[in-house]
Amino acid sequence: DQQVKQNSPSLSVQEGRISILNCDYTNSMFDYFLWYKKYPAEGPTFLISISSIKDKNEDGRFTVFLNKSAKHLSLHIVPSQPGDSAVYFCAAKGLTGGGNKLTFGTGTQLKVEL
Amino acid sequence: GAGVSQSPRYKVAKRGQDVALRCDPISGHVSLFWYQQALGQGPEFLTYFQNEAQLDKSGLPSDRFFAERPEGSVSTLKIQRTQQEDSAVYLCASSARGPGPRHRYTQYFGPGTRLTVL
């Protein structure tokens, strides 16, 4: 079963506008969430994270929002830039087992158009 | 400083061959993880080391998969008698001990090894 879901396989946004990427999870034992960006032929690169005790974390153009009751998080990129075009993965860490292993969603391909 | 490195970057194997994939984590990182990423999917956990101890291997798909980290730094993922379904990108990641959750929980990934089994 897919414990972390990214239901939008792709998203297209104009340069300068806001990009909103969504992620839903089913396991209430997840306590830490991360977003990664991935370019072709490269490994995922860490972007931003949030603990389950918070509802917002901001870092420059990137903001992550967490709604625990809805088991939903989102990544906002403002303003979007062409260099942001990549695949974005949502990942979650559980409270128990596997050390700090991460469970990933299937990714959303973001395309920022000029 | 240097990030996580993996070698080889690409590996083509004939079905039934054994392969060995290498990971050099970030210096000083205690935790090391291996993930498998199939085409169009997110990375899936295979196994986890803390120093030289393999604390979780629940994600290894079969007993043909074996990982080691004998001196607590470099790790090798070995796949015996490769099958076509083993074709994927194998990612290695490492993380520090702390302080703070961001340092402990953030994993830094290498570029991956793309394995193709013919």
Coordinates of C-alpha atoms in Angstrom, one line a residue:
Chain A
D1 CA 0.0 0.0 0.0
Q2 CA 1.2 3.5 -0.8
Q3 CA 1.7 5.3 2.5
V4 CA 2.8 8.5 0.9
K5 CA 0.9 9.7 -2.1
Q6 CA 1.5 12.4 -4.6
N7 CA -1.6 12.4 -6.8
S8 CA -0.4 14.9 -9.4
P9 CA 2.2 13.3 -11.7
S10 CA 2.9 16.7 -13.3
L11 CA 2.4 20.4 -12.8
S12 CA 3.1 23.3 -15.2
V13 CA 3.5 26.9 -13.9
Q14 CA 4.5 30.2 -15.4
E15 CA 7.7 31.8 -14.3
G16 CA 7.1 34.2 -11.4
R17 CA 3.9 32.5 -10.3
I18 CA 3.4 30.2 -7.3
S19 CA 3.9 26.5 -7.6
I20 CA 2.0 24.3 -5.1
L21 CA 2.9 20.6 -4.8
N22 CA 0.7 18.4 -2.7
C23 CA 1.3 15.2 -0.7
D24 CA -1.0 13.0 1.4
Y25 CA 0.0 10.3 3.8
T26 CA -1.9 7.5 5.6
N27 CA 0.4 6.5 8.4
S28 CA -0.2 8.6 11.5
M29 CA 3.1 7.4 13.0
F30 CA 5.1 9.6 10.6
D31 CA 6.7 12.4 12.6
Y32 CA 9.0 14.2 10.2
F33 CA 8.5 15.1 6.6
L34 CA 10.9 16.2 3.9
W35 CA 10.8 17.5 0.3
Y36 CA 13.5 16.5 -2.2
K37 CA 14.1 17.8 -5.7
K38 CA 15.6 15.6 -8.4
Y39 CA 17.1 16.4 -11.8
P40 CA 17.6 13.7 -14.4
A41 CA 20.6 11.4 -13.8
E42 CA 21.2 12.9 -10.4
G43 CA 20.3 11.8 -6.9
P44 CA 17.5 13.6 -4.9
T45 CA 18.6 16.8 -3.3
F46 CA 17.2 17.9 0.1
L47 CA 15.0 21.1 -0.1
I48 CA 13.1 21.6 3.1
S49 CA 11.6 19.7 6.0
I50 CA 9.1 20.0 8.8
S51 CA 8.5 18.3 12.1
S52 CA 5.0 17.0 12.9
I53 CA 4.9 19.4 15.9
K54 CA 4.9 22.4 13.5
D55 CA 2.5 23.4 10.8
K56 CA 4.7 25.7 8.7
N57 CA 8.4 26.0 7.8
E58 CA 9.9 28.6 5.5
D59 CA 13.2 28.8 3.8
G60 CA 13.6 31.5 1.2
R61 CA 11.3 30.9 -1.7
F62 CA 10.2 27.5 -0.3
T63 CA 7.5 27.0 2.3
V64 CA 6.1 23.7 3.6
F65 CA 2.7 23.5 5.2
L66 CA 1.6 20.5 7.3
N67 CA -2.1 19.7 8.2
K68 CA -1.9 16.8 10.6
S69 CA -5.6 16.3 10.9
A70 CA -5.9 16.0 7.2
K71 CA -2.6 14.0 6.8
H72 CA -1.7 16.5 4.1
L73 CA 1.4 18.6 3.3
S74 CA 2.2 21.0 0.6
L75 CA 5.2 22.7 -0.8
H76 CA 4.9 26.3 -2.0
I77 CA 7.5 27.8 -4.3
V78 CA 7.3 31.6 -4.8
P79 CA 8.3 32.9 -7.2
S80 CA 8.8 30.0 -9.5
Q81 CA 11.9 30.0 -11.6
P82 CA 12.8 27.9 -14.7
G83 CA 15.6 26.3 -12.7
D84 CA 12.9 24.8 -10.4
S85 CA 11.8 22.5 -13.2
A86 CA 12.5 19.0 -11.7
V87 CA 10.8 16.1 -10.1
Y88 CA 9.7 16.8 -6.5
F89 CA 9.4 14.0 -4.0
C90 CA 7.7 14.1 -0.7
A91 CA 9.2 11.8 2.0
A92 CA 8.2 10.8 5.5
K93 CA 10.0 9.3 8.5
G94 CA 8.3 7.0 11.0
L95 CA 8.5 7.0 14.7
T96 CA 9.5 3.4 14.9
G97 CA 11.5 0.8 13.0
G98 CA 14.2 1.2 10.3
G99 CA 16.1 3.8 12.1
N100 CA 15.3 6.9 10.2
K101 CA 14.3 5.3 6.9
L102 CA 12.2 7.4 4.6
T103 CA 9.0 6.5 2.8
F104 CA 8.7 8.4 -0.5
G105 CA 5.8 9.4 -2.8
T106 CA 6.0 8.8 -6.5
G107 CA 6.9 12.3 -7.3
T108 CA 5.5 15.3 -9.2
Q109 CA 7.2 16.6 -12.3
L110 CA 7.2 20.4 -12.1
K111 CA 7.7 22.5 -15.3
V112 CA 8.2 26.2 -15.0
E113 CA 7.6 27.9 -18.3
L114 CA 8.9 31.2 -19.4
Chain B
G1 CA 32.9 19.2 1.3
A2 CA 32.5 16.1 -0.8
G3 CA 29.0 14.6 -1.1
V4 CA 27.9 11.0 -1.4
S5 CA 29.6 9.2 -4.2
Q6 CA 28.6 6.0 -5.9
S7 CA 30.2 3.7 -8.4
P8 CA 29.8 2.6 -11.1
R9 CA 27.3 5.1 -12.3
Y10 CA 26.0 2.7 -14.9
K11 CA 26.1 -1.1 -14.9
V12 CA 24.8 -3.5 -17.5
A13 CA 24.7 -7.1 -16.5
K14 CA 23.6 -10.3 -18.2
R15 CA 20.9 -12.2 -16.3
G16 CA 22.5 -14.5 -13.8
Q17 CA 25.6 -12.4 -13.2
D18 CA 26.6 -11.1 -9.8
V19 CA 27.1 -7.3 -9.4
A20 CA 28.6 -5.1 -6.7
L21 CA 27.6 -1.5 -6.2
R22 CA 29.7 0.8 -4.1
C23 CA 28.8 3.8 -1.9
D24 CA 31.1 6.4 -0.3
P25 CA 29.1 8.4 2.2
I26 CA 29.8 11.8 3.5
S27 CA 32.8 11.7 5.8
G28 CA 31.7 11.3 9.4
H29 CA 28.1 10.3 8.7
V30 CA 27.1 7.5 10.9
S31 CA 23.9 6.3 9.1
L32 CA 23.9 4.9 5.7
F33 CA 20.8 3.8 3.6
W34 CA 20.3 2.0 0.4
Y35 CA 17.2 2.6 -1.7
Q36 CA 15.9 1.1 -5.0
Q37 CA 14.1 3.4 -7.5
A38 CA 12.2 1.8 -10.3
L39 CA 11.2 3.9 -13.3
G40 CA 8.5 6.4 -12.6
Q41 CA 8.5 5.6 -8.9
G42 CA 9.9 7.1 -5.7
P43 CA 12.9 5.5 -4.0
E44 CA 12.1 2.5 -1.9
F45 CA 14.0 1.5 1.3
L46 CA 16.3 -1.5 1.1
T47 CA 18.5 -1.5 4.1
Y48 CA 20.1 0.7 6.9
F49 CA 23.4 0.8 8.7
Q50 CA 24.5 2.6 11.8
N51 CA 28.3 2.6 11.6
E52 CA 29.1 -1.1 10.7
A53 CA 25.9 -2.6 12.1
Q54 CA 23.2 -3.4 9.7
L55 CA 20.1 -2.6 11.8
D56 CA 17.4 -3.0 9.3
K57 CA 17.3 -5.1 6.1
S58 CA 13.6 -5.5 5.9
G59 CA 13.4 -3.9 2.4
L60 CA 15.8 -6.3 0.7
P61 CA 13.6 -8.0 -1.9
S62 CA 15.2 -11.4 -1.7
D63 CA 18.2 -13.3 -0.3
R64 CA 20.0 -12.5 -3.6
F65 CA 20.5 -9.0 -2.2
F66 CA 23.3 -8.5 0.4
A67 CA 24.8 -5.3 1.8
E68 CA 27.8 -4.7 4.0
R69 CA 29.7 -1.8 5.6
P70 CA 32.6 -3.6 7.4
E71 CA 34.5 -0.5 8.7
G72 CA 31.6 1.8 9.1
S73 CA 32.3 4.0 6.1
V74 CA 32.2 2.6 2.6
S75 CA 29.3 0.3 1.8
T76 CA 28.7 -2.3 -0.9
L77 CA 25.4 -3.6 -2.2
K78 CA 25.8 -7.0 -3.8
I79 CA 23.1 -8.6 -6.0
Q80 CA 23.7 -12.3 -6.9
R81 CA 22.2 -14.0 -9.9
T82 CA 20.7 -10.8 -11.3
Q83 CA 17.2 -10.9 -12.8
Q84 CA 15.5 -8.5 -15.1
E85 CA 13.3 -7.2 -12.3
D86 CA 16.4 -6.0 -10.5
S87 CA 16.8 -3.3 -13.2
A88 CA 16.5 0.0 -11.4
V89 CA 18.5 2.9 -10.0
Y90 CA 20.2 2.1 -6.7
L91 CA 20.6 5.1 -4.5
C92 CA 22.8 5.4 -1.4
A93 CA 22.2 8.1 1.2
S94 CA 23.9 9.1 4.5
S95 CA 23.0 11.2 7.4
A96 CA 24.7 12.7 10.4
R97 CA 24.2 11.9 14.1
G98 CA 22.9 15.4 15.1
P99 CA 22.3 17.8 16.8
G100 CA 18.7 18.5 16.1
P101 CA 16.1 16.6 14.0
R102 CA 17.1 18.3 10.8
H103 CA 20.7 16.9 11.0
R104 CA 19.6 13.5 12.2
Y105 CA 16.8 13.0 9.7
T106 CA 18.0 14.7 6.6
Q107 CA 19.5 12.1 4.2
Y108 CA 22.0 13.2 1.5
F109 CA 21.8 11.1 -1.6
G110 CA 24.4 10.1 -4.1
P111 CA 23.8 10.2 -7.9
G112 CA 22.8 6.5 -8.0
T113 CA 23.9 3.5 -10.0
R114 CA 21.6 2.6 -12.9
L115 CA 21.6 -1.2 -13.2
T116 CA 20.2 -2.7 -16.4
V117 CA 19.9 -6.5 -16.5
L118 CA 19.6 -8.0 -20.0

